[in-house]
Amino acid sequence: MTNYEALGVIETQYFTVAMELLDQMCKSSDVELLASENYLGGRLVTLIVGGSFSDVDVAVQAAKQAAEHKANNPLKMALVISNPHSEIMKYIVSSQPNMAVEETELESLKTENSKGKKKTAKKK
């Protein structure tokens, strides 16, 4: 698990606005997207970025400025967490899907399904 000096959390309305804000954040400084969550069918989106304190601060400020120019300012919350505790990082990392586990589970389901078909064919 990578340690970050700071985390930036952005909560905004609408998926497309979130993508635009993320683009501005990544272009303005050296931050990495750590997690994203969609609620209400993409009408409320949370983005979490990590990096050095100065980079995360610049990224969050860039998102705030980009959102100010939009109708009804869709940015609901923006904050910077400096020196995040390791428990916060566990929460963020655990919220991301583990593709290797999902692929393994999918393969085992396929294997079980093919075994079931072979048994059915032998009974006929």
mmCIF file of C-alpha atoms in Angstrom:
data_model
loop_
_atom_site.group_PDB
_atom_site.id
_atom_site.type_symbol
_atom_site.label_atom_id
_atom_site.label_comp_id
_atom_site.label_asym_id
_atom_site.label_seq_id
_atom_site.Cartn_x
_atom_site.Cartn_y
_atom_site.Cartn_z
ATOM 1 C CA MET A 1 0.000 0.000 0.000
ATOM 2 C CA THR A 2 1.395 3.391 -1.002
ATOM 3 C CA ASN A 3 1.624 6.128 1.595
ATOM 4 C CA TYR A 4 0.427 9.566 0.553
ATOM 5 C CA GLU A 5 1.206 12.851 2.268
ATOM 6 C CA ALA A 6 -2.367 13.966 1.641
ATOM 7 C CA LEU A 7 -5.747 12.895 0.312
ATOM 8 C CA GLY A 8 -8.163 15.080 -1.586
ATOM 9 C CA VAL A 9 -11.868 14.293 -1.443
ATOM 10 C CA ILE A 10 -14.297 15.818 -3.925
ATOM 11 C CA GLU A 11 -18.037 15.236 -3.884
ATOM 12 C CA THR A 12 -20.023 16.589 -6.794
ATOM 13 C CA GLN A 13 -23.265 16.207 -8.652
ATOM 14 C CA TYR A 14 -23.328 14.312 -11.927
ATOM 15 C CA PHE A 15 -20.834 11.845 -13.335
ATOM 16 C CA THR A 16 -19.802 14.045 -16.264
ATOM 17 C CA VAL A 17 -18.981 16.961 -13.961
ATOM 18 C CA ALA A 18 -16.911 14.598 -11.798
ATOM 19 C CA MET A 19 -14.920 13.524 -14.852
ATOM 20 C CA GLU A 20 -14.289 17.129 -15.804
ATOM 21 C CA LEU A 21 -13.164 18.002 -12.259
ATOM 22 C CA LEU A 22 -10.911 14.937 -12.136
ATOM 23 C CA ASP A 23 -9.374 15.977 -15.441
ATOM 24 C CA GLN A 24 -8.665 19.454 -14.053
ATOM 25 C CA MET A 25 -7.200 17.980 -10.869
ATOM 26 C CA CYS A 26 -4.856 15.643 -12.741
ATOM 27 C CA LYS A 27 -3.773 18.337 -15.195
ATOM 28 C CA SER A 28 -3.071 20.900 -12.488
ATOM 29 C CA SER A 29 -0.831 18.713 -10.318
ATOM 30 C CA ASP A 30 0.704 15.286 -9.842
ATOM 31 C CA VAL A 31 -2.125 13.407 -8.091
ATOM 32 C CA GLU A 32 -3.367 9.858 -8.465
ATOM 33 C CA LEU A 33 -7.011 8.755 -8.444
ATOM 34 C CA LEU A 34 -7.372 6.302 -5.557
ATOM 35 C CA ALA A 35 -11.105 5.685 -5.483
ATOM 36 C CA SER A 36 -14.410 6.832 -6.883
ATOM 37 C CA GLU A 37 -17.951 6.044 -5.909
ATOM 38 C CA ASN A 38 -21.226 6.735 -7.667
ATOM 39 C CA TYR A 39 -24.484 7.230 -5.834
ATOM 40 C CA LEU A 40 -27.989 7.819 -7.117
ATOM 41 C CA GLY A 41 -27.168 6.520 -10.577
ATOM 42 C CA GLY A 42 -24.194 8.847 -11.035
ATOM 43 C CA ARG A 43 -25.979 11.953 -9.801
ATOM 44 C CA LEU A 44 -23.645 12.140 -6.801
ATOM 45 C CA VAL A 45 -20.005 11.191 -7.284
ATOM 46 C CA THR A 46 -17.125 11.070 -4.813
ATOM 47 C CA LEU A 47 -13.516 11.187 -6.032
ATOM 48 C CA ILE A 48 -10.487 10.554 -3.821
ATOM 49 C CA VAL A 49 -7.006 11.508 -5.004
ATOM 50 C CA GLY A 50 -3.635 11.136 -3.324
ATOM 51 C CA GLY A 51 -0.232 12.733 -3.577
ATOM 52 C CA SER A 52 2.020 15.217 -1.854
ATOM 53 C CA PHE A 53 0.301 17.836 0.282
ATOM 54 C CA SER A 54 1.055 20.665 -2.127
ATOM 55 C CA ASP A 55 -0.101 18.683 -5.176
ATOM 56 C CA VAL A 56 -3.353 17.598 -3.529
ATOM 57 C CA ASP A 57 -4.044 21.133 -2.305
ATOM 58 C CA VAL A 58 -3.500 22.560 -5.801
ATOM 59 C CA ALA A 59 -5.716 19.827 -7.291
ATOM 60 C CA VAL A 60 -8.586 20.507 -4.887
ATOM 61 C CA GLN A 61 -8.335 24.253 -5.505
ATOM 62 C CA ALA A 62 -8.425 23.614 -9.274
ATOM 63 C CA ALA A 63 -11.587 21.525 -8.855
ATOM 64 C CA LYS A 64 -13.202 24.277 -6.791
ATOM 65 C CA GLN A 65 -12.372 26.895 -9.415
ATOM 66 C CA ALA A 66 -13.650 24.722 -12.278
ATOM 67 C CA ALA A 67 -16.924 24.040 -10.440
ATOM 68 C CA GLU A 68 -17.518 27.732 -9.645
ATOM 69 C CA HIS A 69 -17.984 28.431 -13.359
ATOM 70 C CA LYS A 70 -20.778 25.867 -13.686
ATOM 71 C CA ALA A 71 -24.472 26.568 -13.207
ATOM 72 C CA ASN A 72 -25.615 26.010 -9.604
ATOM 73 C CA ASN A 73 -22.042 25.068 -8.555
ATOM 74 C CA PRO A 74 -22.348 21.249 -8.545
ATOM 75 C CA LEU A 75 -19.432 20.825 -6.094
ATOM 76 C CA LYS A 76 -20.937 19.727 -2.786
ATOM 77 C CA MET A 77 -17.773 19.127 -0.740
ATOM 78 C CA ALA A 78 -14.030 19.459 -1.199
ATOM 79 C CA LEU A 79 -11.402 18.804 1.426
ATOM 80 C CA VAL A 80 -7.748 17.955 1.907
ATOM 81 C CA ILE A 81 -6.657 15.472 4.555
ATOM 82 C CA SER A 82 -2.986 15.893 5.410
ATOM 83 C CA ASN A 83 -0.981 12.951 6.694
ATOM 84 C CA PRO A 84 -3.856 10.435 6.506
ATOM 85 C CA HIS A 85 -3.909 7.702 9.133
ATOM 86 C CA SER A 86 -3.230 4.171 7.884
ATOM 87 C CA GLU A 87 -6.799 3.143 8.794
ATOM 88 C CA ILE A 88 -8.145 5.658 6.279
ATOM 89 C CA MET A 89 -5.947 4.124 3.598
ATOM 90 C CA LYS A 90 -7.258 0.638 4.446
ATOM 91 C CA TYR A 91 -10.804 1.922 3.986
ATOM 92 C CA ILE A 92 -10.008 3.503 0.633
ATOM 93 C CA VAL A 93 -8.108 0.497 -0.718
ATOM 94 C CA SER A 94 -10.770 -1.969 0.482
ATOM 95 C CA SER A 95 -13.482 0.008 -1.325
ATOM 96 C CA GLN A 96 -11.834 -0.699 -4.677
ATOM 97 C CA PRO A 97 -12.857 -3.937 -6.400
ATOM 98 C CA ASN A 98 -10.228 -6.653 -6.512
ATOM 99 C CA MET A 99 -10.313 -7.724 -10.148
ATOM 100 C CA ALA A 100 -8.122 -10.785 -9.573
ATOM 101 C CA VAL A 101 -10.585 -12.161 -7.004
ATOM 102 C CA GLU A 102 -13.570 -11.395 -9.246
ATOM 103 C CA GLU A 103 -11.914 -13.135 -12.212
ATOM 104 C CA THR A 104 -11.109 -16.207 -10.075
ATOM 105 C CA GLU A 105 -14.710 -16.378 -8.853
ATOM 106 C CA LEU A 106 -15.966 -16.064 -12.434
ATOM 107 C CA GLU A 107 -13.706 -18.897 -13.582
ATOM 108 C CA SER A 108 -14.900 -21.171 -10.757
ATOM 109 C CA LEU A 109 -18.527 -20.454 -11.682
ATOM 110 C CA LYS A 110 -17.805 -21.340 -15.309
ATOM 111 C CA THR A 111 -16.138 -24.592 -14.210
ATOM 112 C CA GLU A 112 -19.089 -25.514 -11.967
ATOM 113 C CA ASN A 113 -21.524 -24.706 -14.774
ATOM 114 C CA SER A 114 -19.655 -26.865 -17.295
ATOM 115 C CA LYS A 115 -19.553 -29.794 -14.804
ATOM 116 C CA GLY A 116 -23.317 -29.492 -14.336
ATOM 117 C CA LYS A 117 -23.859 -29.682 -18.100
ATOM 118 C CA LYS A 118 -21.687 -32.831 -18.374
ATOM 119 C CA LYS A 119 -23.692 -34.603 -15.626
ATOM 120 C CA THR A 120 -26.948 -33.711 -17.350
ATOM 121 C CA ALA A 121 -25.641 -35.054 -20.671
ATOM 122 C CA LYS A 122 -24.601 -38.399 -19.059
ATOM 123 C CA LYS A 123 -28.070 -38.915 -17.523
ATOM 124 C CA LYS A 124 -29.745 -38.704 -20.962
#
